[in-house]
């Protein structure tokens, strides 16, 4: 069944880095499993051959989206201006890489490091987030691009943990190409249910991650995907829906550690991905 939502898969299902051979493998596998979009994490983009990856994506007729979080020494939510500047530089570099790949969507924890903070966000830190992301959004608009604020759980950021937090931040940034990115794994920890946040975000929803409560096979955990997909249908969401799953079978040194990927939830990424594509397609087809 075809759906208007591009169905994506995170590259960590396939490979742990973005070196040329790894990107080629991820593209081939993503296509073979029937997906429309490949999401590349830019945590390790120093080995990425942007022009070659773009050509391979175009040949495979795959869309691309990019994601990242920042780091504690390059963090736009810091109140230390040198740390903020390093974070801002990473974001602008990531926007350029995303554009170079032919992508229009840069998303993730663009507003902080990915990791456990030991104190709440400060007022100065929040002002820094707003200032930097406003400038990034303005640059993105000039390139026809959109930013996503991925809502992450309390152990991975102290900036936005709920849909309401993210909407308030986007309001303060004040640029309409800043969209909200919901992720079922994080929603399970922070939100009241899987419906209300979707309705609260409504037409400002720009990107979706679907992951189980343990980030393994979809349907093997306890998340209420039926309610979530019905809510997406109710708001008329037509944007990307990307499967995100992590296992110690595929490791990207920085990102896997930031996300606390300590155990082996699967070995066979191809089987996992085929299953996820079928699961998402069935959910999208069930609500009408
Ligand atoms: Mn996610």
XYZ file of C-alpha atoms and ligand atoms in Angstrom:
289
model
C 0.000 0.000 0.000
C 1.329 3.450 -0.806
C 0.909 6.298 1.650
C 1.683 9.990 1.268
C 3.994 9.897 4.284
C 7.602 9.182 3.296
C 8.651 6.201 5.437
C 12.215 6.454 6.661
C 14.806 4.467 8.528
C 17.660 5.674 10.714
C 21.088 4.716 9.353
C 22.087 3.180 12.699
C 19.914 0.212 11.726
C 22.567 -0.506 9.097
C 25.914 1.074 9.882
C 27.825 2.793 12.657
C 29.606 5.470 10.621
C 29.205 7.600 7.519
C 32.336 6.600 5.605
C 31.662 6.134 1.849
C 31.323 2.312 1.913
C 29.012 2.519 4.921
C 26.782 5.115 3.303
C 26.579 3.036 0.106
C 25.586 -0.001 2.174
C 22.950 1.968 4.109
C 21.470 3.346 0.872
C 21.292 -0.092 -0.776
C 19.722 -1.697 2.279
C 17.244 1.151 2.820
C 16.087 0.843 -0.779
C 15.900 -2.955 -0.632
C 13.722 -2.819 2.475
C 11.250 -0.548 0.689
C 11.839 2.757 2.489
C 11.503 6.207 0.920
C 13.964 8.068 3.132
C 17.278 7.529 4.894
C 18.081 9.510 8.022
C 21.762 10.164 8.582
C 23.107 11.197 11.963
C 25.762 13.880 11.587
C 27.559 12.948 14.802
C 30.384 11.499 12.780
C 30.256 13.381 9.505
C 33.989 14.016 9.136
C 34.323 10.939 6.898
C 31.172 11.688 4.934
C 31.691 12.294 1.205
C 28.750 14.631 0.721
C 28.806 14.776 -3.086
C 29.130 11.000 -3.471
C 26.377 10.356 -0.937
C 24.083 12.796 -2.705
C 24.683 11.116 -6.048
C 24.018 7.666 -4.569
C 20.813 8.869 -2.877
C 19.593 10.377 -6.144
C 20.409 7.219 -8.088
C 18.451 5.184 -5.529
C 15.659 7.806 -5.557
C 15.785 8.084 -1.789
C 15.004 11.190 0.232
C 17.402 12.111 3.011
C 16.993 13.807 6.377
C 19.748 14.622 8.848
C 19.740 14.620 12.613
C 22.087 15.389 15.411
C 22.442 16.447 19.022
C 25.169 18.711 20.335
C 27.868 17.990 22.919
C 28.541 19.321 26.401
C 31.525 21.317 25.128
C 29.569 22.615 22.105
C 26.151 23.345 23.531
C 23.929 26.295 22.598
C 21.981 25.901 25.880
C 25.086 26.715 27.907
C 25.499 30.064 29.633
C 29.198 30.064 28.640
C 29.524 32.027 25.396
C 32.517 30.018 24.134
C 30.564 26.753 24.532
C 27.559 28.315 22.788
C 29.729 29.464 19.880
C 31.099 25.955 19.336
C 27.548 24.576 19.319
C 26.425 27.239 16.874
C 29.313 26.378 14.557
C 28.357 22.675 14.614
C 24.765 23.550 13.740
C 25.700 25.721 10.782
C 28.100 23.053 9.509
C 25.341 20.457 9.860
C 22.891 22.626 7.964
C 25.407 22.946 5.132
C 25.990 19.169 5.049
C 22.241 18.490 5.003
C 21.817 20.943 2.139
C 24.779 19.397 0.309
C 23.145 15.976 0.566
C 19.980 17.361 -1.029
C 18.059 17.244 2.248
C 15.581 19.867 3.355
C 15.200 18.765 6.963
C 17.720 19.046 9.803
C 16.300 17.792 13.080
C 17.200 16.355 16.486
C 18.382 17.851 19.741
C 19.615 20.970 17.948
C 19.201 22.910 21.201
C 21.490 20.978 23.610
C 23.879 18.136 24.191
C 22.431 14.627 24.224
C 22.993 13.497 27.763
C 21.955 13.793 31.364
C 22.152 17.326 32.738
C 22.770 17.733 36.465
C 20.656 20.894 36.825
C 17.696 22.611 35.127
C 18.142 24.821 32.063
C 19.098 28.371 33.048
C 17.317 31.485 31.806
C 20.500 32.622 30.034
C 20.905 29.164 28.497
C 17.392 29.299 27.121
C 17.955 32.784 25.663
C 21.069 31.423 23.951
C 19.074 28.550 22.431
C 16.475 30.977 21.090
C 19.077 33.356 19.644
C 21.156 30.647 17.927
C 18.201 28.700 16.537
C 16.601 31.877 15.219
C 19.752 32.597 13.220
C 19.972 28.977 12.054
C 16.317 29.014 10.982
C 16.844 32.214 9.006
C 19.802 30.671 7.205
C 17.762 27.503 6.614
C 14.908 29.488 5.091
C 17.268 30.986 2.543
C 18.060 27.427 1.438
C 14.441 26.270 1.440
C 15.047 24.156 4.528
C 13.204 23.271 7.725
C 14.504 22.684 11.251
C 13.000 20.162 13.659
C 12.994 20.375 17.438
C 13.025 16.752 18.562
C 11.440 16.358 21.966
C 13.716 14.160 24.059
C 13.347 12.672 27.519
C 14.773 14.123 30.727
C 17.856 11.877 30.659
C 18.938 13.220 27.262
C 18.217 16.958 27.580
C 16.856 19.570 29.995
C 15.615 21.938 27.248
C 12.463 20.341 25.803
C 10.922 17.215 27.316
C 7.293 17.629 26.225
C 5.327 18.865 23.251
C 4.321 21.941 25.256
C 7.979 22.747 25.987
C 8.825 22.455 22.302
C 5.896 24.587 21.156
C 6.864 27.301 23.640
C 10.467 27.211 22.427
C 9.383 27.363 18.784
C 7.105 30.309 19.609
C 10.029 32.146 21.186
C 12.295 31.418 18.208
C 9.519 32.856 16.088
C 10.473 31.421 12.692
C 7.850 29.366 10.889
C 10.345 26.902 9.398
C 11.032 25.595 12.926
C 8.835 22.524 13.281
C 8.172 20.008 16.036
C 9.550 16.465 15.957
C 7.749 13.833 18.052
C 9.371 10.517 18.982
C 7.290 7.741 20.533
C 10.228 6.456 22.609
C 10.536 9.816 24.370
C 6.758 10.390 24.505
C 6.416 7.150 26.452
C 8.625 8.600 29.199
C 7.374 12.192 29.343
C 3.882 12.630 27.895
C 0.492 11.721 29.398
C -0.437 9.607 26.394
C 0.197 9.207 22.645
C -2.735 11.330 21.477
C -2.794 14.679 23.242
C 0.733 15.767 22.210
C -0.048 15.013 18.565
C -3.167 17.160 18.730
C -1.333 19.928 20.597
C 1.364 20.085 17.927
C -1.082 19.705 15.030
C 0.028 21.337 11.800
C 3.379 22.306 13.350
C 4.451 18.653 13.340
C 7.319 18.332 10.879
C 8.968 14.990 11.593
C 8.227 11.772 13.463
C 10.374 9.012 14.926
C 8.722 5.738 15.779
C 10.619 3.580 18.237
C 9.539 1.038 20.821
C 9.848 1.656 24.556
C 13.144 -0.323 24.489
C 14.059 0.814 20.961
C 13.859 -2.707 19.532
C 11.349 -4.398 17.169
C 8.155 -2.362 16.711
C 5.265 -4.165 18.359
C 7.468 -6.174 20.713
C 7.069 -3.625 23.521
C 4.102 -1.937 25.155
C 3.666 1.325 23.211
C 0.181 2.186 21.963
C 1.011 2.697 18.303
C -2.632 2.319 17.295
C -3.563 5.471 19.213
C -0.493 7.309 17.970
C -1.076 6.557 14.278
C -4.783 7.342 14.624
C -3.831 10.730 16.071
C -1.430 11.358 13.152
C -4.285 10.539 10.811
C -6.634 12.869 12.722
C -4.325 15.872 12.295
C -3.704 15.060 8.615
C 0.044 14.595 9.061
C 1.713 13.928 5.704
C 5.386 14.311 6.656
C 8.125 11.745 7.172
C 7.764 8.869 9.624
C 11.169 7.386 10.398
C 11.891 4.156 12.235
C 14.566 4.532 14.871
C 16.132 1.569 16.624
C 19.441 0.955 18.305
C 21.337 -2.158 19.303
C 24.870 -2.891 20.386
C 25.005 -4.858 17.103
C 25.650 -1.512 15.329
C 27.617 1.133 17.195
C 28.441 4.758 16.381
C 30.871 5.573 19.172
C 29.629 9.036 20.154
C 25.923 8.658 19.476
C 25.471 5.123 20.846
C 27.058 6.132 24.131
C 25.045 9.365 24.324
C 21.868 7.305 23.873
C 22.928 4.665 26.426
C 22.818 1.802 23.942
C 24.263 -0.906 26.168
C 22.515 -4.051 25.051
C 21.794 -6.181 22.057
C 18.142 -5.854 21.037
C 18.665 -7.324 17.562
C 21.410 -8.669 15.301
C 19.804 -8.636 11.878
C 19.179 -5.034 10.798
C 17.665 -6.131 7.486
C 15.040 -8.293 9.179
C 14.351 -5.553 11.720
C 13.913 -2.932 8.986
C 11.632 -5.055 6.775
C 9.495 -5.740 9.813
C 9.383 -2.037 10.739
C 8.396 -0.991 7.226
C 5.534 -3.482 7.209
C 4.443 -2.400 10.701
C 4.372 1.323 9.815
C 2.613 0.665 6.495
C -0.048 -1.421 8.244
C -0.606 1.269 10.885
C -0.917 3.995 8.237
C -3.341 1.842 6.281
C -5.540 1.047 9.283
C -6.834 4.579 9.927
C -9.180 6.225 7.466
Mn 14.420 10.058 17.984
